[in-house]
Amino acid sequence: MSRYVLALDQGTTSSRALLIDHAGRTVAIAQAEFTQRFPSPGWVEHDADEIWASQLATIGEVLARAGATARDVLAIGITNQRETTVLWDRATGKPVAPAIVWQDRRTADACARLKADGHEALVAATTGLRLDPYFSATKLGWLLDNVAGARRRAEAGELAFGTIDSWLIYNLTRGARHVTDPSNASRTLLLDLRTACWSEPMLRLFGIPAACLPGIVPSSLGVSAAPLAIVDGLRIPITGIAGDQQAALFGQACFEPGMAKNTYGTGCFLLMNTGSAPLASTHELLSTLAWDVGGRRYALEGSVFSGGAVIQWLRDGLGIIKSASEVEALAASVPDTGGVGLVPAFTGLGAPYWDPYARGTIVGLTRGSTRAHIARAALESIALQSADVLLAMQADAGRPLLELKVDGGASRNDLLMQFQADVLGVPVVRPLVTETTALGAAFLAGLGAGFWASEAELAALVGIERRFEPGRDRGWALEHLAEWRRALERARGWAH
Ligand code: ADP
């Protein structure tokens, strides 16, 4: 009996591999960073070959660390940075250009033109997304238009497009399979959210030939249908595939409608399970496919651009702390912010405000204000931005949030987690294993391969490290939210 599921977590700055055992424990981890390229302002590229090489290296390393071999691996689960776009030659398996990363803004004008031509409503209704360079379609369009001969070759079926999941699977299977899963496909602007098939009208709108698209397979597959990875000469089924944020939702066992998670990293990524049909947001959120595991599940998604980044700024910009972990003691040294409000709109504001012209603001300073007040206001701003996204989700979903599952680097901060529970009025739940993205990929793969039997069994594997119960009344919370709104107004529309 194989002992492990191998989770491949291909992120924006590093590739990681984790071996997960039957109890859901991480037995070993290996990680390899790769090069970030910024060839022009607003451009961000990766070398897809380097991504593959780094991911492959972590497989060998994680097995060695655990004293295991490929024989000990029952199945592979893949999770990945989303939207990043690769175009490669089917004959040689070589990328025809650098991968265009999700952060890349080179197609902002193309999106603005499509918006001006009145296409946004149809795009949103079909895909659940917005016309933004963030998503894959205009990136792929750019490659087809700017790489010599690419459009003609793509139309002739000579080139393959994929997000990073497809690219890894293509390489792991030595070119045998060109597939993606619905959670990744739903980030391209090319998927019809309702049918989970490629959308003809979207392909026409973005000028994408169907011949270059991957096939779509479920996020969790049985062994007989799974792509077979060749590792050390052995064939191992790839039975789990999902984009990173959806994988984290799965890894947090948010299986029921209304369950939500927030990842507190550089930015914050919030997702709420909305059940078996897509929900059109009327509160400026994205609607996305969560996974297809014996049926499709959908989610609402909202991102906060500057989450943990505001703590980095306290450290590197202001210099009032030496490390991120110091912020908790400094903020806890005062009972409140003393009327100071901080809006960390360093790069504008994301969901649900969508204001690219907002800029960072500190309001309410008096002669009594100290760095402790500013630190506390910075910490609270992470929770207040997240609260606004969750309030929008509740309004869209028409159901109250019951609890919030949390992960990511800044979720280690107890003061922040308690404030989040207080301001939301719901418990905040921090799991034992905070590698929820990789765990989600392992869960999807293990479910498909029969390593685990059911979602109920998986939910029981997710241990709780700490639960933060709300300790304030709603009046207190509403006052804080109202004051936050007043600070927000002062930050909006500042840059021109
Ligand atoms: P990413 O995956 O985006 O790099 P991580 O999940 O590794 O992010 O989290 C790193 C972020 O968490 C940083 O922005 C850092 O400022 C923040 N952070 C780390 N520790 C703490 C802490 N104790 N309190 C608040 N923020 C923290």
XYZ file of C-alpha atoms and ligand atoms in Angstrom:
523
model
C 0.000 0.000 0.000
C 1.410 3.389 -1.018
C 1.854 5.637 1.947
C 1.587 9.168 0.623
C -0.086 11.657 -1.636
C 2.350 14.050 -3.308
C 1.125 17.655 -3.469
C 2.803 19.971 -5.981
C 2.237 23.623 -5.053
C 3.494 25.774 -7.916
C 3.384 29.364 -6.560
C 4.313 32.777 -7.905
C 7.785 32.886 -6.381
C 8.567 29.239 -5.628
C 7.662 25.656 -6.451
C 7.001 23.352 -3.545
C 6.376 19.652 -3.071
C 4.807 18.099 0.031
C 4.286 14.490 1.009
C 1.024 14.069 2.915
C 0.227 10.909 4.873
C -3.117 9.259 5.545
C -3.663 11.309 8.720
C -3.341 14.529 6.652
C 0.063 15.291 8.163
C 2.909 16.844 6.191
C 5.754 14.324 6.251
C 8.267 16.342 4.219
C 8.499 19.594 2.230
C 10.889 20.720 -0.486
C 10.953 24.178 -2.031
C 12.773 25.839 -4.922
C 12.617 29.506 -5.918
C 12.798 30.642 -9.518
C 13.471 33.870 -11.399
C 11.040 36.775 -11.543
C 11.496 38.900 -14.662
C 10.332 42.497 -15.039
C 11.307 43.392 -18.629
C 9.265 46.653 -18.773
C 7.179 48.660 -16.299
C 4.072 46.648 -15.439
C 5.375 43.487 -17.117
C 6.007 40.301 -15.106
C 7.324 37.126 -16.752
C 8.407 33.625 -15.741
C 10.461 31.130 -17.708
C 8.058 28.180 -17.996
C 10.966 25.755 -18.479
C 12.528 27.023 -15.259
C 9.205 26.550 -13.446
C 9.068 22.965 -14.650
C 12.707 22.307 -13.724
C 12.199 23.776 -10.247
C 9.050 21.729 -9.696
C 10.752 18.536 -10.878
C 13.688 19.179 -8.544
C 11.356 19.470 -5.541
C 9.854 16.045 -6.319
C 13.222 14.316 -6.051
C 14.106 16.322 -2.966
C 10.891 15.722 -1.032
C 11.120 11.972 -1.651
C 14.740 11.945 -0.467
C 13.865 13.919 2.659
C 11.162 11.431 3.599
C 13.390 8.460 2.775
C 10.754 7.458 0.217
C 10.647 6.508 -3.467
C 8.091 7.027 -6.226
C 6.649 3.642 -5.208
C 5.448 5.216 -1.940
C 3.320 7.771 -3.791
C -0.249 6.722 -4.523
C -1.299 9.857 -6.387
C -0.292 13.420 -7.248
C -2.292 16.596 -6.598
C -1.428 19.836 -8.392
C -2.201 23.349 -7.237
C -0.796 26.440 -8.857
C -0.543 30.186 -9.304
C -3.612 31.009 -11.355
C -4.113 32.936 -14.631
C -0.409 32.846 -15.600
C -0.316 32.046 -19.306
C 1.981 29.630 -21.168
C 1.998 28.975 -24.927
C 4.118 26.108 -26.182
C 4.917 24.105 -29.287
C 3.191 20.718 -29.241
C 5.931 19.140 -31.367
C 8.919 20.174 -29.245
C 7.220 20.817 -25.895
C 9.069 24.157 -25.731
C 7.412 27.452 -24.748
C 7.311 29.909 -27.665
C 7.693 32.882 -25.299
C 8.096 33.668 -21.596
C 5.014 32.949 -19.490
C 2.954 36.083 -18.768
C 2.326 36.188 -15.012
C -1.036 37.060 -13.413
C 0.431 40.345 -12.083
C 1.373 41.531 -15.593
C -0.526 44.675 -16.723
C 0.615 44.849 -20.377
C -2.898 44.203 -21.664
C -4.538 47.047 -19.710
C -5.228 48.978 -22.921
C -6.733 45.936 -24.631
C -9.086 45.511 -21.672
C -9.962 49.220 -21.662
C -10.846 49.040 -25.388
C -13.132 46.028 -24.860
C -14.763 47.846 -21.950
C -15.265 51.002 -24.012
C -16.871 48.863 -26.715
C -19.442 47.750 -24.140
C -18.428 44.107 -23.690
C -18.061 44.009 -19.913
C -21.637 43.024 -19.068
C -21.545 39.971 -21.376
C -18.094 38.997 -20.094
C -19.247 39.205 -16.473
C -22.469 37.305 -17.159
C -20.634 34.521 -19.015
C -17.442 34.158 -16.992
C -18.183 35.712 -13.569
C -15.056 37.871 -13.992
C -14.215 41.457 -14.942
C -12.397 42.791 -17.986
C -8.999 43.033 -16.342
C -5.429 42.171 -17.451
C -5.254 39.895 -14.373
C -7.002 37.058 -16.269
C -5.506 34.869 -19.020
C -7.481 35.673 -22.205
C -5.867 39.000 -23.104
C -2.440 37.635 -22.140
C -2.917 34.754 -24.584
C -4.199 37.231 -27.185
C -1.036 39.269 -26.697
C 1.177 36.209 -27.292
C -0.774 35.235 -30.416
C -0.355 38.768 -31.784
C 3.250 39.390 -30.778
C 5.105 36.103 -31.250
C 5.969 35.668 -34.926
C 3.688 33.131 -36.612
C 1.934 32.230 -33.347
C -1.625 32.964 -34.416
C -1.357 30.966 -37.630
C 0.339 28.085 -35.826
C -2.230 28.106 -33.020
C -5.056 27.975 -35.571
C -3.328 25.010 -37.231
C -3.239 23.199 -33.890
C 0.545 23.359 -33.599
C 0.591 25.379 -30.374
C -0.890 24.598 -26.964
C -2.118 27.130 -24.415
C -2.230 26.356 -20.733
C -2.260 27.788 -17.258
C 0.486 26.413 -15.014
C -1.493 23.280 -14.075
C -1.727 22.320 -17.776
C 1.942 23.064 -18.318
C 3.020 20.861 -15.412
C 0.703 18.012 -16.419
C 1.942 18.194 -20.014
C 5.522 17.841 -18.769
C 4.788 15.259 -16.075
C 3.035 13.069 -18.670
C 5.822 13.655 -21.255
C 3.394 15.408 -23.567
C 0.674 12.751 -23.404
C -2.033 14.950 -21.846
C -3.075 18.571 -22.432
C -5.754 19.233 -19.809
C -6.873 21.667 -17.132
C -9.531 21.609 -14.416
C -12.599 23.876 -14.114
C -11.173 25.940 -11.233
C -8.181 26.979 -13.343
C -10.234 27.300 -16.526
C -12.636 29.655 -14.747
C -9.793 32.199 -14.389
C -9.126 32.552 -18.123
C -12.169 34.646 -19.186
C -12.803 31.862 -21.717
C -14.981 29.524 -19.658
C -18.768 29.611 -19.537
C -19.259 29.449 -15.786
C -22.659 27.804 -16.040
C -21.732 24.906 -18.349
C -18.023 24.686 -17.416
C -17.233 24.423 -21.150
C -15.143 26.803 -23.242
C -17.397 29.655 -24.381
C -17.696 30.248 -28.159
C -18.682 33.922 -27.709
C -15.694 34.543 -25.413
C -13.282 32.767 -27.798
C -14.580 35.042 -30.584
C -14.406 38.190 -28.451
C -10.788 37.567 -27.402
C -9.758 36.072 -30.767
C -8.633 32.729 -29.342
C -8.533 29.641 -31.633
C -10.201 26.637 -29.968
C -7.431 24.412 -31.358
C -4.930 25.626 -28.743
C -7.119 25.015 -25.682
C -6.661 22.173 -23.176
C -9.369 19.628 -22.466
C -11.248 20.098 -19.195
C -11.210 17.270 -16.649
C -12.683 17.204 -13.104
C -10.669 18.621 -10.182
C -10.673 15.174 -8.577
C -10.361 12.191 -10.923
C -10.520 8.462 -10.570
C -7.288 6.626 -11.303
C -8.554 5.188 -14.604
C -9.215 8.652 -16.101
C -6.228 10.423 -14.583
C -3.220 11.727 -16.499
C -0.221 9.527 -15.659
C 2.892 11.306 -14.438
C 6.161 9.542 -15.108
C 8.360 9.798 -12.013
C 11.564 7.749 -11.797
C 10.183 5.465 -14.503
C 6.949 4.793 -12.600
C 3.475 5.936 -13.637
C 1.661 7.865 -10.894
C -1.885 9.129 -11.506
C -2.515 12.890 -11.216
C -5.915 12.688 -9.525
C -6.210 16.217 -8.124
C -5.983 19.632 -9.851
C -7.052 23.076 -8.612
C -5.976 26.707 -8.664
C -4.308 27.847 -5.437
C -7.169 29.789 -3.831
C -9.782 27.154 -4.631
C -7.416 24.461 -3.341
C -7.076 26.412 -0.075
C -10.877 26.540 0.229
C -10.930 22.750 -0.230
C -7.990 22.271 2.158
C -9.905 24.242 4.793
C -12.784 21.774 4.312
C -15.205 24.559 3.265
C -17.444 21.966 1.609
C -20.834 23.496 2.490
C -22.423 26.647 1.027
C -21.727 29.671 3.244
C -18.347 28.392 4.442
C -15.516 30.824 3.807
C -11.786 31.194 4.189
C -9.403 34.127 4.234
C -5.709 33.782 3.397
C -3.721 36.591 5.032
C -0.569 36.854 2.915
C 0.894 39.883 1.157
C -2.682 40.460 0.029
C -5.778 38.781 1.430
C -7.725 36.241 -0.628
C -11.275 35.551 0.471
C -13.475 32.814 -0.963
C -16.942 31.678 0.032
C -18.520 28.421 -1.127
C -21.849 29.338 -2.755
C -23.063 25.868 -3.693
C -23.900 24.142 -6.954
C -24.861 27.122 -9.131
C -22.883 30.264 -9.963
C -23.970 33.417 -8.201
C -23.817 36.711 -10.082
C -22.321 39.266 -7.716
C -24.097 42.574 -7.333
C -21.436 43.744 -4.866
C -18.338 43.893 -7.083
C -17.012 40.419 -6.312
C -15.852 37.719 -8.702
C -17.844 34.573 -9.274
C -15.702 31.533 -9.895
C -15.690 27.762 -10.107
C -14.467 26.266 -6.831
C -14.033 22.655 -7.994
C -15.651 19.741 -9.753
C -15.639 16.782 -7.378
C -18.578 14.592 -8.311
C -20.412 17.807 -9.203
C -19.501 21.452 -9.571
C -19.195 23.852 -6.659
C -18.965 27.601 -7.082
C -17.483 30.393 -4.996
C -17.502 34.140 -4.598
C -14.052 35.655 -4.458
C -12.641 38.990 -3.372
C -9.038 40.091 -2.913
C -7.533 42.758 -0.722
C -4.405 44.129 -2.456
C -2.482 45.177 0.670
C -2.912 42.832 3.628
C 0.321 41.667 5.270
C 2.017 44.175 2.945
C 1.057 46.973 5.338
C 3.074 45.218 8.062
C 6.037 44.996 5.674
C 5.642 48.735 5.150
C 5.751 49.391 8.906
C 9.008 47.458 8.893
C 10.678 48.630 5.664
C 8.990 51.960 4.919
C 8.481 53.466 8.377
C 11.060 51.390 10.244
C 8.955 51.242 13.423
C 9.341 47.456 13.778
C 12.280 45.193 12.931
C 10.280 42.116 12.025
C 6.638 41.399 11.193
C 6.173 39.419 14.395
C 7.004 42.529 16.493
C 3.845 44.302 15.365
C 1.604 42.372 17.730
C 3.321 43.502 20.948
C 3.597 47.086 19.706
C -0.080 47.240 18.741
C -1.114 45.575 22.011
C 0.761 48.227 24.029
C -2.166 50.622 23.470
C -5.846 49.823 24.142
C -7.032 51.253 20.792
C -5.805 53.351 17.855
C -6.514 56.599 19.710
C -8.630 57.768 16.783
C -5.936 57.040 14.170
C -7.176 55.413 10.956
C -4.876 53.886 8.326
C -5.970 52.906 4.812
C -3.201 50.880 3.115
C -4.246 51.713 -0.444
C -0.625 51.608 -1.644
C -1.638 50.242 -5.061
C -5.257 51.360 -5.041
C -8.082 49.364 -3.510
C -9.358 45.938 -4.625
C -12.688 44.298 -3.858
C -15.237 45.560 -3.121
C -14.116 49.164 -3.731
C -12.136 48.775 -6.994
C -10.485 52.164 -6.864
C -7.151 52.262 -8.720
C -6.764 55.944 -7.768
C -6.997 55.465 -3.988
C -3.707 55.880 -2.131
C -2.471 55.107 1.377
C -3.738 57.490 4.053
C -3.282 58.039 7.780
C -6.023 60.155 9.375
C -6.869 61.296 12.895
C -3.328 62.107 14.070
C -3.010 64.195 17.255
C -0.016 65.184 19.421
C -0.783 62.072 21.467
C -0.455 59.676 18.508
C 2.446 57.234 18.681
C 3.942 54.507 16.531
C 1.916 52.059 18.626
C -1.325 53.699 17.495
C -0.168 53.576 13.883
C 0.826 49.920 14.220
C -2.555 49.104 15.700
C -4.382 51.014 12.968
C -2.317 49.137 10.339
C -3.224 45.787 11.845
C -6.900 46.708 12.106
C -6.921 47.843 8.452
C -6.196 44.258 7.359
C -9.256 42.996 9.222
C -11.480 45.912 8.198
C -10.753 45.464 4.487
C -11.442 41.735 4.865
C -14.673 42.501 6.731
C -15.904 44.657 3.838
C -15.317 41.785 1.389
C -17.113 39.340 3.687
C -20.041 41.722 4.148
C -20.321 41.949 0.354
C -20.222 38.140 0.129
C -22.973 37.762 2.707
C -25.111 40.283 0.861
C -24.533 38.496 -2.483
C -25.117 35.035 -1.037
C -28.120 36.140 1.008
C -26.896 34.125 3.942
C -24.906 34.993 7.057
C -21.343 33.830 7.497
C -21.161 31.254 10.308
C -17.421 31.238 10.850
C -14.260 32.257 9.036
C -11.388 29.816 8.429
C -8.023 31.519 8.216
C -4.506 30.783 6.971
C -1.466 32.624 5.563
C 1.491 34.322 7.282
C -0.402 37.129 9.035
C -3.004 34.710 10.465
C -0.357 33.873 13.069
C -1.135 37.242 14.676
C -3.542 36.594 17.590
C -4.459 40.254 18.063
C -5.406 40.519 14.375
C -7.463 37.312 14.505
C -9.315 38.434 17.658
C -10.050 41.834 16.099
C -11.298 40.058 12.961
C -13.696 37.952 15.047
C -14.840 41.014 17.003
C -15.510 43.179 13.969
C -17.267 40.382 12.017
C -19.182 39.010 14.996
C -18.360 35.422 13.946
C -15.737 32.942 15.188
C -12.386 32.893 13.409
C -10.889 29.405 13.127
C -7.173 28.760 12.634
C -6.177 25.214 11.572
C -3.234 23.155 12.816
C -1.829 22.722 9.307
C -1.565 26.158 7.691
C -0.302 24.693 4.382
C -3.932 24.662 3.289
C -3.257 25.131 -0.437
C -1.075 22.038 -0.680
C -3.407 20.173 1.652
C -6.320 20.986 -0.658
C -4.448 19.563 -3.652
C -3.609 16.453 -1.624
C -7.248 16.103 -0.531
C -8.491 16.339 -4.142
C -5.937 13.770 -5.283
C -6.479 11.427 -2.338
C -10.240 11.513 -2.767
C -9.900 10.619 -6.456
C -7.448 7.793 -5.784
C -9.468 6.297 -2.922
C -6.837 7.211 -0.279
C -9.687 8.955 1.567
C -13.325 8.034 1.123
C -15.387 11.180 1.577
C -15.443 14.892 2.270
C -16.608 14.054 5.803
C -13.453 12.037 6.344
C -11.359 14.939 5.039
C -13.133 17.467 7.271
C -12.208 15.327 10.273
C -8.524 15.512 9.272
C -8.449 19.309 9.509
C -7.458 19.927 13.124
C -8.216 23.271 14.776
C -5.289 25.031 16.414
C -7.325 27.911 17.860
C -10.795 29.392 17.681
C -11.254 33.130 18.286
C -14.755 33.865 19.581
C -16.197 37.364 19.030
C -15.940 39.248 22.309
C -17.591 42.573 21.458
C -21.182 43.610 20.866
C -22.441 44.618 17.431
C -22.667 48.293 18.409
C -18.909 48.340 18.952
C -18.320 46.622 15.604
C -20.641 48.926 13.666
C -18.946 51.985 15.153
C -15.558 50.664 14.008
C -16.874 49.923 10.538
C -18.455 53.383 10.273
C -15.192 55.068 11.273
C -13.318 52.875 8.755
C -15.692 54.066 5.999
C -14.902 57.683 6.883
C -11.167 56.968 6.591
C -11.757 55.179 3.262
C -13.506 58.236 1.825
C -10.369 60.265 2.487
C -8.159 57.750 0.664
C -10.291 57.422 -2.443
C -9.548 59.089 -5.754
C -6.304 60.658 -4.498
C -4.036 59.811 -7.471
C -4.834 61.131 -10.938
P 2.755 35.398 0.678
O 2.387 33.977 0.378
O 1.867 36.420 0.056
O 4.217 35.704 0.484
P 2.661 34.672 3.507
O 1.473 33.817 3.721
O 4.021 34.064 3.561
O 2.469 35.600 2.239
O 2.605 35.833 4.623
C 3.543 36.871 4.644
C 2.855 38.178 5.060
O 2.407 38.061 6.410
C 3.809 39.349 5.017
O 3.168 40.406 4.329
C 4.049 39.734 6.472
O 4.123 41.134 6.636
C 2.821 39.184 7.170
N 3.115 38.711 8.530
C 3.967 37.736 8.894
N 3.955 37.563 10.229
C 3.062 38.457 10.730
C 2.590 38.791 12.038
N 3.014 38.153 13.119
N 1.651 39.765 12.146
C 1.188 40.405 11.050
N 1.600 40.144 9.805
C 2.525 39.196 9.639
